[in-house]
C-alpha cells in the first residue's frame, strides 16, 4: 500500500465523542437494535471503507474490494455465493429466512486516472492510477453495514425475513448488474434498496437515460503511406467517416438524446496506413424505444463507412442499460427515513477541509451547509436525463427506490479528484452511515408492515404493465471482463 499523507491517517482519531455519519438518530423504537449497532460501529466502517479506498480497483478487477466486503459479511453470519453470473468479483450474501426478501445493492469499482490523496489540493497518490471518484468505496460498505444492522434486528426480534447483499462489479461502463438480472438472481426478491454517494442528501426522482456502449472496429490493409498508399485501406478513415456522419445526424435526433465517442485505437504511425482502428460510443436516450432507433441509425452509418472505405466492420455491444423506474411508494418511505436520520454534520476539521477543497472550484463556502440538510422530495420526472446506470435494469424486474447521501463536499464536480479526497476521509464514513441508517429504518418498515409491501408491489405491476418482458440491451454476450484491461 502506498504511503498516504492526508486525512486518511486520521482514521478513528478525529470523529470525537462517537460522532456518527449524521446526527444521532432518535430511532423509532422498533428499529433501535439496528440503529444502535450502526451508532456503535463508526470505527469498523471507517476502517473498512478506507481499506477499499486505499486500493482502488477498476471494473471486473475488484478482487480485493469484493473480498473485503465478503469477509465482513461472512464474519457476521451471512452465507456467500461467489462469482455469480460469470463475474469473478460478483457475489450474493444472504442472511435470514422467509419473507419478505429485501435486496441491497453494493458497488465497489473505481474510475481510471483519478488517484488522489485525502488532501484539499490536487495530489495523486500514484500518477495515472485509479481513484474512487464515484465513491463506490463508501457505496459497498454502506450497504454492507446496513445489511449487518438489519441482521442484528432480525435475530434480536426473532423475525422472519431475508436480507440479500448484491455485490455488483463494474458499474462504471461494465453493466455488472445487467448480468445479475439476466441470470435471474433477483427472482423472489420483494424490494431492492439502492443508494449512491452524492454531495447532497436526496431521494432520486430522475430516471436517467437508457444507454448502449458500442465499439465499432474496422479492419483495413496496411501500406506505406508515402510509397504506395493506393495498396492500403485505412481503418482510421472508416472511423473518421463514421464520426463525421454521426456528427451530422446530431441535428436530427431528440434533444434529450446524447452521443459521445472516443477513438482508443487509431493506428501507430502517420506513415503507415492503419490496418485496425476502433471507436467507442456511448449512445443514450431517456426512452429505450428512442435509444433503439438511434442505435440502428448509427449502425447504418457504421456499415456505410465500411463500404465507403473498403474496410471490414465488426460491432461489439460492450454494455447496455435501461432507464430507471423509481417506485414512488418506496421512495416516499425512504424520504421519511432520510428526514429522520438527517444529513452529514461536519466537525471543525472537516469543515475547514471542505472549504479548502471547493475553493478551487470558485464555489462559495456557504454551499457546504447543504451536506447537513435533507432535500425535500422532488417531483418525479416524466422523462429522465443525464447519466445512465445498470441500476435501471434492476428497477424493471423488482420494485426499487434510490437516494443519495453526502459523502462528497457540496459544490464538488462529479467524477473528480475532490470526490476522491472527501470520500476517503471521515466525511465519506459519515455519509455512508447516513445511508446505512436509512436502509435499516426502511427495511424495518417493510418487515413489519405487510400493507406497505403490498402497495409497493401493486405500483410496480401497474408501472411495468402486464405485457412487459425484460430483454437485456446487451443481448447474450458474456461479461466484458477485460474492458478495463489496458490492451498493448
Short mmCIF file of C-alpha atoms in Angstrom, two decimals:
data_model
loop_
_atom_site.label_atom_id
_atom_site.label_comp_id
_atom_site.label_asym_id
_atom_site.label_seq_id
_atom_site.Cartn_x
_atom_site.Cartn_y
_atom_site.Cartn_z
CA UNK A 1 0.00 0.00 0.00
CA UNK A 2 1.28 3.47 -0.87
CA UNK A 3 2.13 5.86 1.94
CA UNK A 4 -0.74 8.31 2.25
CA UNK A 5 -0.10 11.62 3.96
CA UNK A 6 -3.57 13.17 4.14
CA UNK A 7 -6.61 12.85 6.33
CA UNK A 8 -6.79 9.09 5.82
CA UNK A 9 -4.16 8.69 8.54
CA UNK A 10 -6.52 10.38 11.00
CA UNK A 11 -8.95 7.48 10.79
CA UNK A 12 -10.51 6.69 14.11
CA UNK A 13 -8.90 9.65 15.89
CA UNK A 14 -10.89 12.71 14.91
CA UNK A 15 -14.54 11.81 14.92
CA UNK A 16 -14.66 12.61 18.68
CA UNK A 17 -17.37 11.72 21.17
CA UNK A 18 -18.83 8.98 18.96
CA UNK A 19 -19.97 11.35 16.19
CA UNK A 20 -21.63 9.16 13.59
CA UNK A 21 -22.49 9.56 9.93
CA UNK A 22 -25.22 12.03 10.74
CA UNK A 23 -26.99 13.49 13.72
CA UNK A 24 -27.66 10.70 16.18
CA UNK A 25 -30.95 9.12 15.31
CA UNK A 26 -33.58 9.01 17.94
CA UNK A 27 -34.90 5.98 16.15
CA UNK A 28 -38.33 4.52 16.08
CA UNK A 29 -38.20 2.03 18.94
CA UNK A 30 -38.87 -0.88 16.59
CA UNK A 31 -35.53 -0.23 14.81
CA UNK A 32 -33.40 0.57 17.87
CA UNK A 33 -31.25 -2.57 17.65
CA UNK A 34 -30.18 -1.77 14.08
CA UNK A 35 -29.52 1.91 14.74
CA UNK A 36 -27.64 1.23 17.97
CA UNK A 37 -25.37 -1.16 16.08
CA UNK A 38 -24.54 1.50 13.48
CA UNK A 39 -24.04 4.21 16.10
CA UNK A 40 -21.56 1.95 17.88
CA UNK A 41 -19.50 0.90 14.86
CA UNK A 42 -18.21 4.07 13.23
CA UNK A 43 -14.64 2.84 13.58
CA UNK A 44 -15.42 -0.52 11.96
CA UNK A 45 -16.83 1.01 8.81
CA UNK A 46 -14.37 3.91 8.74
CA UNK A 47 -11.57 1.34 8.57
CA UNK A 48 -13.33 -0.83 6.00
CA UNK A 49 -14.19 1.94 3.54
CA UNK A 50 -10.66 3.33 3.76
CA UNK A 51 -9.17 -0.10 3.07
CA UNK A 52 -11.13 -0.23 -0.19
CA UNK A 53 -10.33 3.43 -0.93
CA UNK A 54 -6.59 2.74 -0.47
CA UNK A 55 -6.60 0.02 -3.13
CA UNK A 56 -8.90 1.30 -5.90
CA UNK A 57 -9.70 -1.35 -8.49
CA UNK A 58 -11.30 -0.98 -11.90
CA UNK A 59 -14.40 -2.75 -13.15
CA UNK A 60 -14.37 -6.58 -13.03
CA UNK A 61 -10.90 -6.39 -11.43
CA UNK A 62 -12.08 -5.63 -7.87
CA UNK A 63 -10.69 -8.77 -6.22
CA UNK A 64 -9.54 -7.07 -3.01
CA UNK A 65 -12.56 -4.77 -2.69
CA UNK A 66 -15.07 -7.55 -3.21
CA UNK A 67 -13.07 -9.80 -0.91
CA UNK A 68 -13.13 -7.32 1.97
CA UNK A 69 -16.90 -6.95 1.78
CA UNK A 70 -17.44 -10.72 1.57
CA UNK A 71 -15.15 -11.28 4.54
CA UNK A 72 -17.02 -8.75 6.67
CA UNK A 73 -20.42 -10.18 5.77
CA UNK A 74 -19.27 -13.75 6.31
CA UNK A 75 -17.92 -12.82 9.75
CA UNK A 76 -21.39 -11.52 10.58
CA UNK A 77 -23.22 -14.70 9.69
CA UNK A 78 -24.04 -14.19 6.00
CA UNK A 79 -23.71 -17.05 3.55
CA UNK A 80 -21.89 -16.02 0.38
CA UNK A 81 -22.44 -17.15 -3.19
CA UNK A 82 -19.34 -16.06 -5.11
CA UNK A 83 -18.56 -15.49 -8.77
CA UNK A 84 -22.21 -15.28 -9.79
CA UNK A 85 -23.41 -14.61 -13.37
CA UNK A 86 -19.96 -15.27 -14.82
CA UNK A 87 -18.29 -12.41 -12.93
CA UNK A 88 -15.47 -13.42 -10.53
CA UNK A 89 -15.93 -10.39 -8.25
CA UNK A 90 -19.75 -10.51 -8.10
CA UNK A 91 -21.47 -12.10 -5.12
CA UNK A 92 -24.76 -12.53 -3.29
CA UNK A 93 -24.64 -12.54 0.52
CA UNK A 94 -27.73 -13.83 2.34
CA UNK A 95 -28.95 -13.70 5.93
CA UNK A 96 -32.23 -14.88 7.46
CA UNK A 97 -35.09 -16.88 6.04
CA UNK A 98 -38.60 -16.43 4.81
CA UNK A 99 -40.42 -13.36 3.56
CA UNK A 100 -40.16 -10.55 2.85
CA UNK A 101 -36.90 -10.68 0.90
CA UNK A 102 -35.07 -7.35 0.76
CA UNK A 103 -32.11 -6.77 -1.56
CA UNK A 104 -29.38 -4.16 -1.05
CA UNK A 105 -27.09 -3.13 -3.92
CA UNK A 106 -23.36 -2.76 -3.23
CA UNK A 107 -20.87 -1.34 -5.73
CA UNK A 108 -17.10 -1.09 -5.32
CA UNK A 109 -15.35 -0.31 -8.63
CA UNK A 110 -13.10 2.74 -9.11
CA UNK A 111 -12.51 5.12 -12.04
CA UNK A 112 -9.37 5.32 -14.21
CA UNK A 113 -6.86 8.13 -13.72
CA UNK A 114 -8.37 9.68 -10.57
CA UNK A 115 -5.76 8.75 -7.98
CA UNK A 116 -5.84 11.36 -5.20
CA UNK A 117 -4.69 11.72 -1.60
CA UNK A 118 -7.10 12.88 1.11
CA UNK A 119 -5.87 16.47 0.94
CA UNK A 120 -7.72 19.58 -0.33
CA UNK A 121 -5.45 20.12 -3.33
CA UNK A 122 -4.53 18.01 -6.36
CA UNK A 123 -2.11 15.34 -5.23
CA UNK A 124 -2.30 11.89 -6.84
CA UNK A 125 -1.17 9.01 -4.67
CA UNK A 126 0.12 7.47 -7.90
CA UNK A 127 0.08 9.39 -11.15
CA UNK A 128 -2.39 7.96 -13.65
CA UNK A 129 -3.70 5.30 -11.26
CA UNK A 130 -7.39 4.70 -10.48
CA UNK A 131 -9.31 6.50 -7.76
CA UNK A 132 -12.73 6.29 -6.11
CA UNK A 133 -14.15 9.31 -7.93
CA UNK A 134 -17.71 8.00 -7.73
CA UNK A 135 -17.46 6.97 -4.09
CA UNK A 136 -18.05 3.27 -4.57
CA UNK A 137 -15.73 2.54 -1.64
CA UNK A 138 -18.44 4.05 0.55
CA UNK A 139 -21.29 2.56 -1.51
CA UNK A 140 -20.45 -1.09 -0.92
CA UNK A 141 -19.50 -0.53 2.70
CA UNK A 142 -22.65 1.49 3.45
CA UNK A 143 -24.90 -1.24 2.06
CA UNK A 144 -22.97 -3.95 3.91
CA UNK A 145 -23.17 -2.03 7.19
CA UNK A 146 -26.92 -1.69 6.72
CA UNK A 147 -27.29 -5.39 5.99
CA UNK A 148 -25.41 -6.35 9.15
CA UNK A 149 -27.51 -3.95 11.24
CA UNK A 150 -30.72 -5.44 9.82
CA UNK A 151 -29.44 -8.96 10.53
CA UNK A 152 -28.95 -7.93 14.18
CA UNK A 153 -32.53 -6.68 14.24
CA UNK A 154 -33.88 -9.91 12.70
CA UNK A 155 -32.07 -12.02 15.28
CA UNK A 156 -33.00 -9.85 18.27
CA UNK A 157 -36.65 -9.80 17.28
CA UNK A 158 -36.80 -13.42 16.06
CA UNK A 159 -38.50 -12.03 12.96
CA UNK A 160 -38.88 -13.77 9.62
CA UNK A 161 -37.29 -12.09 6.65
CA UNK A 162 -34.29 -12.38 4.35
CA UNK A 163 -31.60 -9.81 3.57
CA UNK A 164 -29.53 -10.14 0.40
CA UNK A 165 -26.50 -8.02 -0.42
CA UNK A 166 -25.70 -7.95 -4.13
CA UNK A 167 -22.02 -7.30 -4.73
CA UNK A 168 -22.20 -5.70 -8.16
CA UNK A 169 -18.94 -5.07 -10.05
CA UNK A 170 -18.15 -2.75 -12.93
CA UNK A 171 -20.96 -0.20 -12.67
CA UNK A 172 -18.72 2.29 -14.47
CA UNK A 173 -19.33 1.06 -18.01
CA UNK A 174 -19.30 -2.70 -17.46
CA UNK A 175 -23.01 -3.08 -16.57
CA UNK A 176 -22.41 -5.76 -13.95
CA UNK A 177 -25.97 -5.66 -12.63
CA UNK A 178 -27.40 -6.44 -16.05
CA UNK A 179 -25.83 -9.91 -15.95
CA UNK A 180 -27.29 -10.50 -12.47
CA UNK A 181 -30.73 -9.55 -13.80
CA UNK A 182 -30.30 -11.64 -16.93
CA UNK A 183 -29.37 -14.70 -14.87
CA UNK A 184 -32.47 -14.32 -12.70
CA UNK A 185 -30.71 -13.57 -9.44
CA UNK A 186 -33.40 -11.09 -8.38
CA UNK A 187 -36.23 -13.60 -8.72
CA UNK A 188 -38.11 -13.95 -5.45
CA UNK A 189 -36.86 -10.61 -4.13
CA UNK A 190 -39.68 -8.35 -2.93
CA UNK A 191 -37.89 -4.99 -2.82
CA UNK A 192 -34.44 -3.62 -3.69
CA UNK A 193 -32.93 -0.64 -1.86
CA UNK A 194 -30.32 1.44 -3.66
CA UNK A 195 -28.27 4.48 -2.70
CA UNK A 196 -25.36 6.36 -4.19
CA UNK A 197 -22.64 8.68 -2.88
CA UNK A 198 -23.55 12.29 -3.56
CA UNK A 199 -22.90 15.86 -2.47
CA UNK A 200 -26.46 16.21 -1.14
CA UNK A 201 -28.93 14.06 0.78
CA UNK A 202 -31.89 13.49 -1.52
CA UNK A 203 -34.20 10.81 -2.86
CA UNK A 204 -33.69 10.18 -6.57
CA UNK A 205 -36.63 11.10 -8.80
CA UNK A 206 -34.80 11.31 -12.15
CA UNK A 207 -34.95 8.17 -14.25
CA UNK A 208 -31.69 8.93 -16.03
CA UNK A 209 -31.17 7.56 -19.52
CA UNK A 210 -31.05 4.19 -21.19
CA UNK A 211 -27.63 3.58 -22.72
CA UNK A 212 -25.79 1.31 -25.12
CA UNK A 213 -21.99 1.21 -25.18
CA UNK A 214 -20.80 0.08 -28.61
CA UNK A 215 -17.36 -0.50 -30.08
CA UNK A 216 -17.10 -0.22 -33.87
CA UNK A 217 -13.94 -1.97 -35.06
CA UNK A 218 -12.61 -1.56 -38.59
CA UNK A 219 -10.07 -3.72 -40.38
CA UNK A 220 -8.24 -2.45 -43.46
CA UNK A 221 -4.94 -3.09 -45.24
CA UNK A 222 -1.59 -1.64 -44.17
CA UNK A 223 0.67 0.09 -46.67
CA UNK A 224 3.43 2.69 -46.83
CA UNK A 225 1.56 5.99 -46.63
CA UNK A 226 4.06 7.73 -48.95
CA UNK A 227 5.44 4.91 -51.10
CA UNK A 228 2.29 3.00 -52.15
CA UNK A 229 -0.80 4.27 -50.27
CA UNK A 230 -3.09 3.00 -53.06
CA UNK A 231 -2.41 -0.52 -51.84
CA UNK A 232 -3.73 0.30 -48.38
CA UNK A 233 -7.23 0.66 -46.96
CA UNK A 234 -7.35 2.85 -43.87
CA UNK A 235 -9.32 1.60 -40.88
CA UNK A 236 -8.88 5.08 -39.40
CA UNK A 237 -10.57 6.61 -42.45
CA UNK A 238 -13.57 4.39 -41.70
CA UNK A 239 -13.69 5.58 -38.10
CA UNK A 240 -13.46 9.20 -39.17
CA UNK A 241 -16.16 8.70 -41.79
CA UNK A 242 -18.46 7.20 -39.18
CA UNK A 243 -17.77 10.01 -36.71
CA UNK A 244 -18.43 12.61 -39.38
CA UNK A 245 -21.81 11.09 -40.26
CA UNK A 246 -22.77 10.82 -36.59
CA UNK A 247 -21.88 14.45 -36.01
CA UNK A 248 -24.15 15.40 -38.90
CA UNK A 249 -27.10 13.38 -37.62
CA UNK A 250 -26.96 15.04 -34.18
CA UNK A 251 -29.19 17.81 -35.59
CA UNK A 252 -31.95 15.30 -36.24
CA UNK A 253 -32.11 13.28 -33.01
CA UNK A 254 -34.29 14.09 -29.98
CA UNK A 255 -32.73 16.85 -27.93
CA UNK A 256 -32.80 14.63 -24.84
CA UNK A 257 -30.53 12.04 -26.51
CA UNK A 258 -26.75 12.05 -26.10
CA UNK A 259 -23.94 10.58 -28.20
CA UNK A 260 -20.32 10.51 -27.01
CA UNK A 261 -17.31 8.80 -28.50
CA UNK A 262 -13.55 8.33 -28.20
CA UNK A 263 -11.03 6.69 -30.55
CA UNK A 264 -8.96 4.33 -28.36
CA UNK A 265 -7.16 2.80 -31.36
CA UNK A 266 -6.30 4.80 -34.44
CA UNK A 267 -3.01 3.49 -35.76
CA UNK A 268 0.62 3.61 -34.71
CA UNK A 269 2.48 5.91 -37.10
CA UNK A 270 1.39 8.52 -39.68
CA UNK A 271 3.48 6.91 -42.40
CA UNK A 272 1.65 3.56 -42.10
CA UNK A 273 -1.91 3.23 -43.37
CA UNK A 274 -3.77 1.99 -40.25
CA UNK A 275 -4.81 -1.64 -40.57
CA UNK A 276 -7.01 -1.50 -37.47
CA UNK A 277 -8.98 1.24 -35.74
CA UNK A 278 -11.67 1.28 -33.07
CA UNK A 279 -14.14 3.92 -31.95
CA UNK A 280 -16.11 3.51 -28.72
CA UNK A 281 -19.59 5.05 -28.48
CA UNK A 282 -21.99 5.75 -25.62
CA UNK A 283 -25.49 6.25 -27.03
CA UNK A 284 -28.14 7.49 -24.57
CA UNK A 285 -31.81 8.38 -24.54
CA UNK A 286 -34.47 8.65 -21.80
CA UNK A 287 -36.61 6.05 -23.55
CA UNK A 288 -35.44 2.66 -24.79
CA UNK A 289 -37.53 2.95 -27.96
CA UNK A 290 -35.72 6.15 -28.96
CA UNK A 291 -32.41 4.57 -27.99
CA UNK A 292 -33.04 1.54 -30.20
CA UNK A 293 -33.92 3.73 -33.20
CA UNK A 294 -30.85 5.90 -32.70
CA UNK A 295 -28.56 2.88 -32.34
CA UNK A 296 -29.91 1.40 -35.57
CA UNK A 297 -29.20 4.69 -37.35
CA UNK A 298 -25.62 4.80 -36.12
CA UNK A 299 -25.22 1.12 -37.07
CA UNK A 300 -26.26 2.03 -40.62
CA UNK A 301 -23.69 4.82 -40.69
CA UNK A 302 -21.05 2.37 -39.49
CA UNK A 303 -21.87 -0.01 -42.33
CA UNK A 304 -21.76 2.87 -44.81
CA UNK A 305 -18.35 3.95 -43.53
CA UNK A 306 -17.02 0.44 -44.08
CA UNK A 307 -18.37 0.30 -47.63
CA UNK A 308 -17.07 3.74 -48.49
CA UNK A 309 -13.54 2.93 -47.30
CA UNK A 310 -13.45 -0.74 -48.41
CA UNK A 311 -12.78 -1.91 -44.87
CA UNK A 312 -14.35 -4.65 -42.78
CA UNK A 313 -16.58 -3.77 -39.82
CA UNK A 314 -17.12 -5.61 -36.55
CA UNK A 315 -19.61 -4.30 -34.00
CA UNK A 316 -19.39 -5.20 -30.31
CA UNK A 317 -22.00 -4.19 -27.74
CA UNK A 318 -19.90 -3.76 -24.62
CA UNK A 319 -22.74 -2.78 -22.29
CA UNK A 320 -26.35 -1.68 -22.29
CA UNK A 321 -28.63 -0.44 -19.52
CA UNK A 322 -32.28 0.51 -19.04
CA UNK A 323 -33.58 3.83 -17.77
CA UNK A 324 -34.61 3.73 -14.10
CA UNK A 325 -38.12 3.03 -12.89
CA UNK A 326 -38.48 4.61 -9.45
CA UNK A 327 -41.12 3.16 -7.14
CA UNK A 328 -42.85 6.22 -5.72
CA UNK A 329 -44.38 4.45 -2.75
CA UNK A 330 -41.00 3.12 -1.64
CA UNK A 331 -39.33 6.46 -2.42
CA UNK A 332 -41.69 8.23 -0.01
CA UNK A 333 -40.78 5.80 2.76
CA UNK A 334 -37.09 6.47 2.12
CA UNK A 335 -37.76 10.23 2.19
CA UNK A 336 -39.41 9.91 5.58
CA UNK A 337 -36.50 7.93 6.96
CA UNK A 338 -33.87 10.20 5.42
CA UNK A 339 -35.51 13.13 7.18
CA UNK A 340 -35.41 11.14 10.43
CA UNK A 341 -31.70 10.39 10.05
CA UNK A 342 -30.69 13.88 8.87
CA UNK A 343 -27.62 14.92 6.93
CA UNK A 344 -23.87 14.87 7.49
CA UNK A 345 -22.59 17.11 10.28
CA UNK A 346 -19.01 18.29 9.85
CA UNK A 347 -16.73 18.88 12.80
CA UNK A 348 -14.35 21.87 12.73
CA UNK A 349 -11.57 19.94 10.99
CA UNK A 350 -13.89 18.58 8.30
CA UNK A 351 -15.44 21.99 7.64
CA UNK A 352 -12.02 23.58 7.16
CA UNK A 353 -11.05 20.75 4.82
CA UNK A 354 -14.30 21.18 2.86
CA UNK A 355 -13.82 24.92 2.47
CA UNK A 356 -10.30 24.47 1.12
CA UNK A 357 -11.43 21.65 -1.16
CA UNK A 358 -14.09 23.63 -3.04
CA UNK A 359 -12.18 26.92 -3.09
CA UNK A 360 -10.53 25.86 -6.36
CA UNK A 361 -13.99 25.44 -7.94
CA UNK A 362 -14.97 29.03 -7.21
CA UNK A 363 -17.98 27.84 -5.24
CA UNK A 364 -18.95 29.97 -2.20
CA UNK A 365 -18.32 28.40 1.21
CA UNK A 366 -21.97 28.76 2.11
CA UNK A 367 -22.91 25.81 -0.11
CA UNK A 368 -21.13 23.46 2.28
CA UNK A 369 -24.08 23.67 4.68
CA UNK A 370 -26.09 21.58 2.19
CA UNK A 371 -24.33 18.45 3.49
CA UNK A 372 -26.19 18.79 6.78
CA UNK A 373 -29.61 19.18 5.17
CA UNK A 374 -32.10 16.79 3.60
CA UNK A 375 -33.59 17.94 0.32
CA UNK A 376 -37.41 17.84 0.01
CA UNK A 377 -38.84 15.15 -2.22
CA UNK A 378 -38.79 16.47 -5.78
CA UNK A 379 -41.35 15.78 -8.47
CA UNK A 380 -40.76 12.53 -10.33
CA UNK A 381 -39.55 13.41 -13.83
CA UNK A 382 -41.71 12.16 -16.69
CA UNK A 383 -38.59 11.89 -18.83
CA UNK A 384 -35.17 11.20 -17.41
CA UNK A 385 -31.94 13.00 -18.23
CA UNK A 386 -28.22 12.84 -17.62
CA UNK A 387 -26.24 9.72 -16.84
CA UNK A 388 -27.02 6.03 -17.06
CA UNK A 389 -26.68 3.16 -14.62
CA UNK A 390 -27.16 -0.59 -14.59
CA UNK A 391 -29.45 0.01 -11.60
CA UNK A 392 -32.05 0.73 -14.28
CA UNK A 393 -32.26 -2.93 -15.30
CA UNK A 394 -32.84 -4.00 -11.69
CA UNK A 395 -35.65 -1.45 -11.33
CA UNK A 396 -37.64 -3.08 -14.14
CA UNK A 397 -37.66 -6.56 -12.57
CA UNK A 398 -38.21 -5.72 -8.88
CA UNK A 399 -39.54 -2.61 -7.06
CA UNK A 400 -36.64 -0.24 -6.37
CA UNK A 401 -36.01 3.21 -4.95
CA UNK A 402 -32.77 5.13 -4.67
CA UNK A 403 -31.33 8.10 -2.80
CA UNK A 404 -28.06 9.96 -2.34
CA UNK A 405 -26.10 10.65 0.83
CA UNK A 406 -23.46 13.38 1.13
CA UNK A 407 -20.17 11.51 1.10
CA UNK A 408 -18.80 14.32 -1.12
CA UNK A 409 -18.44 18.01 -0.31
CA UNK A 410 -21.27 20.11 -1.81
CA UNK A 411 -20.02 22.07 -4.81
CA UNK A 412 -17.60 19.35 -5.94
CA UNK A 413 -17.81 18.23 -9.59
CA UNK A 414 -18.83 14.65 -10.35
CA UNK A 415 -16.12 12.07 -11.02
CA UNK A 416 -13.48 14.44 -9.64
CA UNK A 417 -10.35 14.32 -7.53
CA UNK A 418 -12.27 16.38 -4.97
CA UNK A 419 -14.68 13.47 -4.58
CA UNK A 420 -11.81 11.02 -4.09
CA UNK A 421 -10.29 13.24 -1.40
CA UNK A 422 -13.56 13.59 0.52
CA UNK A 423 -14.97 10.08 0.35
CA UNK A 424 -11.70 8.60 1.60
CA UNK A 425 -11.92 10.71 4.76
CA UNK A 426 -14.26 10.68 7.75
CA UNK A 427 -16.67 12.77 5.65
CA UNK A 428 -17.18 9.70 3.48
CA UNK A 429 -17.72 7.49 6.51
CA UNK A 430 -20.33 9.81 7.97
CA UNK A 431 -22.15 9.85 4.64
CA UNK A 432 -22.19 6.07 4.25
CA UNK A 433 -23.62 5.69 7.75
CA UNK A 434 -26.43 8.08 6.85
CA UNK A 435 -27.24 5.67 4.02
CA UNK A 436 -26.93 2.64 6.31
CA UNK A 437 -29.38 4.08 8.82
CA UNK A 438 -31.90 4.98 6.12
CA UNK A 439 -31.68 1.43 4.78
CA UNK A 440 -32.12 -0.01 8.27
CA UNK A 441 -35.20 2.09 9.05
CA UNK A 442 -36.72 1.36 5.64
CA UNK A 443 -36.11 -2.38 5.93
CA UNK A 444 -37.78 -2.48 9.33
CA UNK A 445 -40.76 -0.59 7.89
CA UNK A 446 -41.10 -3.21 5.16
CA UNK A 447 -40.53 -6.15 7.50
CA UNK A 448 -43.24 -5.00 9.93
CA UNK A 449 -45.89 -3.57 7.58
CA UNK A 450 -47.37 -6.06 5.08
CA UNK A 451 -49.74 -3.39 3.69
CA UNK A 452 -46.77 -1.21 2.75
CA UNK A 453 -45.15 -4.05 0.85
CA UNK A 454 -48.43 -4.78 -0.96
CA UNK A 455 -48.72 -1.13 -2.04
CA UNK A 456 -45.15 -1.11 -3.30
CA UNK A 457 -45.74 -4.25 -5.37
CA UNK A 458 -49.07 -3.03 -6.73
CA UNK A 459 -47.49 0.21 -8.00
CA UNK A 460 -44.66 -1.76 -9.61
CA UNK A 461 -47.01 -4.03 -11.53
CA UNK A 462 -49.03 -1.07 -12.78
CA UNK A 463 -45.87 0.77 -13.89
CA UNK A 464 -44.32 -2.13 -15.82
CA UNK A 465 -47.61 -3.24 -17.34
CA UNK A 466 -48.96 -6.76 -17.89
CA UNK A 467 -47.07 -7.34 -21.14
CA UNK A 468 -43.61 -6.25 -20.00
CA UNK A 469 -40.84 -8.74 -20.67
CA UNK A 470 -37.27 -7.98 -19.71
CA UNK A 471 -34.86 -8.17 -22.65
CA UNK A 472 -31.27 -7.07 -21.92
CA UNK A 473 -29.91 -4.39 -24.25
CA UNK A 474 -26.53 -6.10 -24.34
CA UNK A 475 -28.02 -9.32 -25.71
CA UNK A 476 -26.47 -12.65 -24.80
CA UNK A 477 -22.86 -11.50 -24.68
CA UNK A 478 -20.69 -12.65 -21.79
CA UNK A 479 -19.44 -10.09 -19.25
CA UNK A 480 -16.68 -7.95 -20.76
CA UNK A 481 -14.23 -8.94 -18.04
CA UNK A 482 -11.29 -7.30 -19.83
CA UNK A 483 -12.92 -3.98 -20.71
CA UNK A 484 -10.71 -2.13 -18.20
CA UNK A 485 -7.57 -4.11 -19.02
CA UNK A 486 -5.07 -1.99 -20.93
CA UNK A 487 -4.51 -3.66 -24.28
CA UNK A 488 -0.95 -3.42 -25.58
#
